PDB file of C-alpha atoms in Angstrom:
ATOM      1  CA  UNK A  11       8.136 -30.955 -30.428  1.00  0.00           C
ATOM      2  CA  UNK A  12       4.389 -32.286 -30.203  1.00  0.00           C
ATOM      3  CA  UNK A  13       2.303 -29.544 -32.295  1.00  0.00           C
ATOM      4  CA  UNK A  14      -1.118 -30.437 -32.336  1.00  0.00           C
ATOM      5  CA  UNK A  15      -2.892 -30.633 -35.875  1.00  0.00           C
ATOM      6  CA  UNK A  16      -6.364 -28.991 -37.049  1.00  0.00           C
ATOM      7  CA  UNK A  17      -9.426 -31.589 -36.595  1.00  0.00           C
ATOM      8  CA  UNK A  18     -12.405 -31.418 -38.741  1.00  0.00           C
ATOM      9  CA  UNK A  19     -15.775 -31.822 -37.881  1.00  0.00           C
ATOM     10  CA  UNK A  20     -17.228 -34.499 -40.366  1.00  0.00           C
ATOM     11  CA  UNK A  21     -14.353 -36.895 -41.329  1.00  0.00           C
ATOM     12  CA  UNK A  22     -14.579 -40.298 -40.434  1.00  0.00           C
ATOM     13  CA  UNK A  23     -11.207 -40.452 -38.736  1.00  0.00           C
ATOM     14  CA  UNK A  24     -10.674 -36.718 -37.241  1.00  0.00           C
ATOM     15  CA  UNK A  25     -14.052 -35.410 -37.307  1.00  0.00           C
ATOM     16  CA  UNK A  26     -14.633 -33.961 -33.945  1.00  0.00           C
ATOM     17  CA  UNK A  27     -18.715 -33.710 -34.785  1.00  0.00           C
ATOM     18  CA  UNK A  28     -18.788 -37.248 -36.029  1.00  0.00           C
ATOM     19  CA  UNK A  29     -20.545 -39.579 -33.515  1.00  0.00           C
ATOM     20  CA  UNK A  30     -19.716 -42.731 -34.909  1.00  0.00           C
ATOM     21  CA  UNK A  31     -15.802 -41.817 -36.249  1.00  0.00           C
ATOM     22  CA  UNK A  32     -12.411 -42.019 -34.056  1.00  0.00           C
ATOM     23  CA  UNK A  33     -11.961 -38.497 -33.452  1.00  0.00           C
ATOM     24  CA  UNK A  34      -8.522 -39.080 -33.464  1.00  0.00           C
ATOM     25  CA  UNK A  35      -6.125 -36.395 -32.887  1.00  0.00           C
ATOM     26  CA  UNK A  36      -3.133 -35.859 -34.895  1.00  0.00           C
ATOM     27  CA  UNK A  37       0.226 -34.307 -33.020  1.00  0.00           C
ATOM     28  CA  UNK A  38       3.058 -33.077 -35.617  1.00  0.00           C
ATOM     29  CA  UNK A  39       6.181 -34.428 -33.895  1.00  0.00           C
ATOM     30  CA  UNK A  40       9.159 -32.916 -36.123  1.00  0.00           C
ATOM     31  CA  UNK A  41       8.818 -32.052 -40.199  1.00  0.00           C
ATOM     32  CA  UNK A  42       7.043 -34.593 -41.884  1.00  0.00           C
ATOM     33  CA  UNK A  43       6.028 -36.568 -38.681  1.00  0.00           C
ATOM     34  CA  UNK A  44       2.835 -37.116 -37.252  1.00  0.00           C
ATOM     35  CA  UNK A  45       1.441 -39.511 -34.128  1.00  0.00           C
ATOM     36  CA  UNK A  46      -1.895 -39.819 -32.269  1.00  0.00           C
ATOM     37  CA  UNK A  47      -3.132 -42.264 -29.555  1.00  0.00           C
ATOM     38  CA  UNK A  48      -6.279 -43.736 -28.815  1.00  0.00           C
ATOM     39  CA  UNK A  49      -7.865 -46.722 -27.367  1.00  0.00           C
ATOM     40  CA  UNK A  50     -10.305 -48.688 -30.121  1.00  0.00           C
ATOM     41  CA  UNK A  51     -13.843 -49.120 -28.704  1.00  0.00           C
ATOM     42  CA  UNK A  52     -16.204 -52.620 -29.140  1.00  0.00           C
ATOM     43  CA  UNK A  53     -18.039 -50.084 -32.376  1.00  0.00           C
ATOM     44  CA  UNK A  54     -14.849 -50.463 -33.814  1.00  0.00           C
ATOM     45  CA  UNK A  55     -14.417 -54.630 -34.092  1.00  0.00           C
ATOM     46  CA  UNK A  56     -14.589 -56.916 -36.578  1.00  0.00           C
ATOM     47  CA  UNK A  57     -13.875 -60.603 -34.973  1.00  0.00           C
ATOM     48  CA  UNK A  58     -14.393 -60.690 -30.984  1.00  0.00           C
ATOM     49  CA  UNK A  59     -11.396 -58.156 -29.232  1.00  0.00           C
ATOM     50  CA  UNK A  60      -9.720 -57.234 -32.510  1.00  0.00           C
ATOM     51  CA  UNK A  61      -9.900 -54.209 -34.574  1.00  0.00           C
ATOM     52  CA  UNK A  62     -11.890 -54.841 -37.843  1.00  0.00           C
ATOM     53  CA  UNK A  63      -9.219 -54.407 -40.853  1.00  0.00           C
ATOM     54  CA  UNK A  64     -11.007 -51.254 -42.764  1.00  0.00           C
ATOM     55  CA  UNK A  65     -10.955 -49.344 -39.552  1.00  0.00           C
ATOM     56  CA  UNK A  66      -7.331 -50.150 -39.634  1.00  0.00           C
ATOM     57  CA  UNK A  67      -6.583 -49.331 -42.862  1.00  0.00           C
ATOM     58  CA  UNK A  68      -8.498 -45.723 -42.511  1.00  0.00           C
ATOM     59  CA  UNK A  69      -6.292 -44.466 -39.770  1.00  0.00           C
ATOM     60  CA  UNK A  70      -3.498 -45.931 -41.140  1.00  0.00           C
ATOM     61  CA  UNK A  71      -4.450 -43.771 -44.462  1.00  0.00           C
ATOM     62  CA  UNK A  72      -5.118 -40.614 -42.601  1.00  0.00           C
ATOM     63  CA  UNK A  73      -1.766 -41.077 -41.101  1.00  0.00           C
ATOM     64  CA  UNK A  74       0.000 -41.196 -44.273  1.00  0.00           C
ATOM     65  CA  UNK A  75      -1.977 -37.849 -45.231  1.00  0.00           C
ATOM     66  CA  UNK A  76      -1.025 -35.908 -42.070  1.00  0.00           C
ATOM     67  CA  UNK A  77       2.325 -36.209 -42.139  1.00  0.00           C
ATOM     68  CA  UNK A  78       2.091 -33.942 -45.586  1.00  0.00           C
ATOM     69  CA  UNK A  79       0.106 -31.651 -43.417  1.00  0.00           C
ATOM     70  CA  UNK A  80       3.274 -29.959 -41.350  1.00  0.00           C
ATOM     71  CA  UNK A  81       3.867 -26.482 -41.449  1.00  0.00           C
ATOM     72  CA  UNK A  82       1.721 -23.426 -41.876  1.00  0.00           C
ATOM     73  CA  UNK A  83       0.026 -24.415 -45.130  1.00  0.00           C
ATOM     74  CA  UNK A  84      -1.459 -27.432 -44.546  1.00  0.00           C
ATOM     75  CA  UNK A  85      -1.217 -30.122 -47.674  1.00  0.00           C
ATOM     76  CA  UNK A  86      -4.560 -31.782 -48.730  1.00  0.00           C
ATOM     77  CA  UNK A  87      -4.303 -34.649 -50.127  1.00  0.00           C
ATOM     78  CA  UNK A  88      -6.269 -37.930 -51.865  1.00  0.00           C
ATOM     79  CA  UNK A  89      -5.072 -41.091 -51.706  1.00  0.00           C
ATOM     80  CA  UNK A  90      -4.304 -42.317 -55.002  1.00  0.00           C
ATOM     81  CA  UNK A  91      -2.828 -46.044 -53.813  1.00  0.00           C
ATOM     82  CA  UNK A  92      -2.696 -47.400 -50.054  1.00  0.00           C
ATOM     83  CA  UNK A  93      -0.896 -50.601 -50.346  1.00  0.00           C
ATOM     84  CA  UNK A  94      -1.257 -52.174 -46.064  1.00  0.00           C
ATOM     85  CA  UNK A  95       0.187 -54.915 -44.398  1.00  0.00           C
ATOM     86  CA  UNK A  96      -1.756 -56.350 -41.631  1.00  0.00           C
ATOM     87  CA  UNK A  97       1.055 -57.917 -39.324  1.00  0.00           C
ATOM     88  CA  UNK A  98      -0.661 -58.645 -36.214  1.00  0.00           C
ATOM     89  CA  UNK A  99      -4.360 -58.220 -34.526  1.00  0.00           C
ATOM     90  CA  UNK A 100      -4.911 -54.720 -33.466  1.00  0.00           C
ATOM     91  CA  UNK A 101      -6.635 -55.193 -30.328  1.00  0.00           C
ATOM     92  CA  UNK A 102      -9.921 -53.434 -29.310  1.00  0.00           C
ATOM     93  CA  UNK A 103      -9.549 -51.615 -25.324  1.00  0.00           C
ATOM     94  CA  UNK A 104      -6.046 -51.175 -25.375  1.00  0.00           C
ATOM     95  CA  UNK A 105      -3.709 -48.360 -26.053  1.00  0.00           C
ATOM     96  CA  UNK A 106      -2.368 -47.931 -29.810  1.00  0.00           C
ATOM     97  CA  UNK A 107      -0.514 -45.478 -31.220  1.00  0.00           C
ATOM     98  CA  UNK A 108      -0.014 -44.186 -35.140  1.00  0.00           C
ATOM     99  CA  UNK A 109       2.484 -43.338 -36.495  1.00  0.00           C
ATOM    100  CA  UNK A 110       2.933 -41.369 -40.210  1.00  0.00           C
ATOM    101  CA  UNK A 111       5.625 -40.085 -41.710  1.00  0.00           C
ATOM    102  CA  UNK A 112       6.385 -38.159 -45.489  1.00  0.00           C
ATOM    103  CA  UNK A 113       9.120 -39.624 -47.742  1.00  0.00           C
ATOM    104  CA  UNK A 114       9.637 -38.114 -50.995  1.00  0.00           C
ATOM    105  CA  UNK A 115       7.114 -35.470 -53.064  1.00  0.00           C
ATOM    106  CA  UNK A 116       7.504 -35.002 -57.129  1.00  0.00           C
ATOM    107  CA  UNK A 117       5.236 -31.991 -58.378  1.00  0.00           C
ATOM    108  CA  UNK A 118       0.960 -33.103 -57.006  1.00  0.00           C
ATOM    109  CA  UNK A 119       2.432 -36.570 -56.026  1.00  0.00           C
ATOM    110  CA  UNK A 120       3.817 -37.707 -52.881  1.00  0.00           C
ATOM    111  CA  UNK A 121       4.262 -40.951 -50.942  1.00  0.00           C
ATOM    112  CA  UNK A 122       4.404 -41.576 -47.119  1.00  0.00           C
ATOM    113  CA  UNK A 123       4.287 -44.429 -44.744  1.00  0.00           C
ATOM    114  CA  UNK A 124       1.892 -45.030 -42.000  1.00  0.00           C
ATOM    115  CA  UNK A 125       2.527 -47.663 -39.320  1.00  0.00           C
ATOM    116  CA  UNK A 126       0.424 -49.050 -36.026  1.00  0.00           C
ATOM    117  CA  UNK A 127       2.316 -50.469 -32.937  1.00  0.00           C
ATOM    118  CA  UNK A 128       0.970 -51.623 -29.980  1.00  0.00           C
ATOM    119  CA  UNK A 129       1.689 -50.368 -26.262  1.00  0.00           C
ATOM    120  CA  UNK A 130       4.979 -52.850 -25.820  1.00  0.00           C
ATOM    121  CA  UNK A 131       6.122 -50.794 -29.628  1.00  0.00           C
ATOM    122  CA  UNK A 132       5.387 -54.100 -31.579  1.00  0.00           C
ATOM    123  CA  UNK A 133       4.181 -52.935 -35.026  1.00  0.00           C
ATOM    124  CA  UNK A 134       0.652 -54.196 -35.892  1.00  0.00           C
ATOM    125  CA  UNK A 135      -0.067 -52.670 -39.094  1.00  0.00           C
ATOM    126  CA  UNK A 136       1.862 -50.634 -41.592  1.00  0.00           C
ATOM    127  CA  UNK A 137       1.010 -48.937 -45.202  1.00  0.00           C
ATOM    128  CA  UNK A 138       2.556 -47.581 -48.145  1.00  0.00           C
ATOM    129  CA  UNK A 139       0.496 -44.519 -49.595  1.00  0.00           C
ATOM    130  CA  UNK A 140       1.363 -42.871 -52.879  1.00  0.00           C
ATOM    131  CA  UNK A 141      -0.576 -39.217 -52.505  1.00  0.00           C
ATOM    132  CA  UNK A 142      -1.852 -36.624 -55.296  1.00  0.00           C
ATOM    133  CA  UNK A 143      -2.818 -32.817 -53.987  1.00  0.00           C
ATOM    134  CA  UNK A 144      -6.098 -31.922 -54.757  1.00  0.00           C
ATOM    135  CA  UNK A 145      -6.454 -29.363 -57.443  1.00  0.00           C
ATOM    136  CA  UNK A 146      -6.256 -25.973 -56.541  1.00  0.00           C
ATOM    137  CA  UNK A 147      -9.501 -25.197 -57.711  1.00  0.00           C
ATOM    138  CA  UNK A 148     -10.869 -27.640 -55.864  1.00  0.00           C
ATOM    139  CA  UNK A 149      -9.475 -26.404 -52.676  1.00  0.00           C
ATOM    140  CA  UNK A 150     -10.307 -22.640 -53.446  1.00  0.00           C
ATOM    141  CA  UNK A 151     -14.214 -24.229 -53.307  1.00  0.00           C
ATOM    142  CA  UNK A 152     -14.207 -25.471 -50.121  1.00  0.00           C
ATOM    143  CA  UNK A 153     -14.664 -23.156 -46.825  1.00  0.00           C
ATOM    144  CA  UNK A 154     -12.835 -25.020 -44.677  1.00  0.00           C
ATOM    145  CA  UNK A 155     -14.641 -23.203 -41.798  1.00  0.00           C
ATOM    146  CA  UNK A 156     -17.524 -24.221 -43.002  1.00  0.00           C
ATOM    147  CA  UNK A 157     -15.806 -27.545 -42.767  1.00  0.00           C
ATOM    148  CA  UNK A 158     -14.703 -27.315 -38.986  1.00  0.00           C
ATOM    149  CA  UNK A 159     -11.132 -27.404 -40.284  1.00  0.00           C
ATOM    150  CA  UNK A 160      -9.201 -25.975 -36.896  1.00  0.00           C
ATOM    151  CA  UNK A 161      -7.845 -26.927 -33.687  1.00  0.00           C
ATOM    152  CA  UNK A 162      -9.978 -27.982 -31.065  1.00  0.00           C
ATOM    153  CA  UNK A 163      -9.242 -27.419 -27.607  1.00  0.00           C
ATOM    154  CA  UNK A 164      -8.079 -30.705 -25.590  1.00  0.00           C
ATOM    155  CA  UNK A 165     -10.387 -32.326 -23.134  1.00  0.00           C
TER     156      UNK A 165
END
């Protein structure tokens, strides 16, 4: 299974109208599972060739969020802790793929892991993210067509 998730317009990470973000796309791969691929751009450095570490830790949050986002309903979340472990340099111009997946959800709080390997599979990054929904009212406020909240066709 390789579902492809909704893309917003604005967001940092997924926002398909965002000239400086990732535009990352997110592909549900069973319950609870989500991956997406991309190849890091110069923009996106810190030291010389490697990946600076808050561009890191943003996917690896949005990761952790996704993977609450399976099924028809999607789950939005904040991030109320993301605890990450850089464990090696994520390199700029190569391909890296992202990896997030749910664990356990009590009431508005769940937790997931996010993780970042490198082509070869050797993890580069990983994160611990404890998640709380945002309030219903909240959510009733926002149009999230207004938002760009949908799936956008694949190049």
């Amino acid at each position: 299974m390789r579902t492809l998730q909704p893309n917003s317009k604005s967001c940092f990470v997924c926002g398909m109208g965002n000239r400086f973000g990732l535009r990352l796309r997110f592909y549900q791969t069973t319950e609870g599972e989500v991956i997406a691929e991309t190849v890091l751009s110069e923009e996106y450095q810190g030291y010389p060739g490697v990946a600076h570490g808050g561009i890191v830790a943003a996917m690896l949050d949005e990761a952790a969020g996704r993977a609450w986002m399976s099924g028809g309903a999607p789950r939005f979340m904040y991030t109320a802790r993301l605890e990450v472990r850089y464990r090696k340099h994520v390199p700029i111009g190569q391909p890296i793929r992202l990896v997030g997946r749910a664990l356990e959800s009590k009431r508005s709080l769940a937790s997931a892991t996010s993780a970042l390997y490198d082509q070869e599979g050797r993890l580069l990054a990983e994160a611990q993210a404890l998640l709380v929904d945002v309030p219903g009212e909240a959510l009733k406020a926002v149009d999230l067509e207004q938002l760009g909240w949908k799936v956008y066709p694949e190049d």
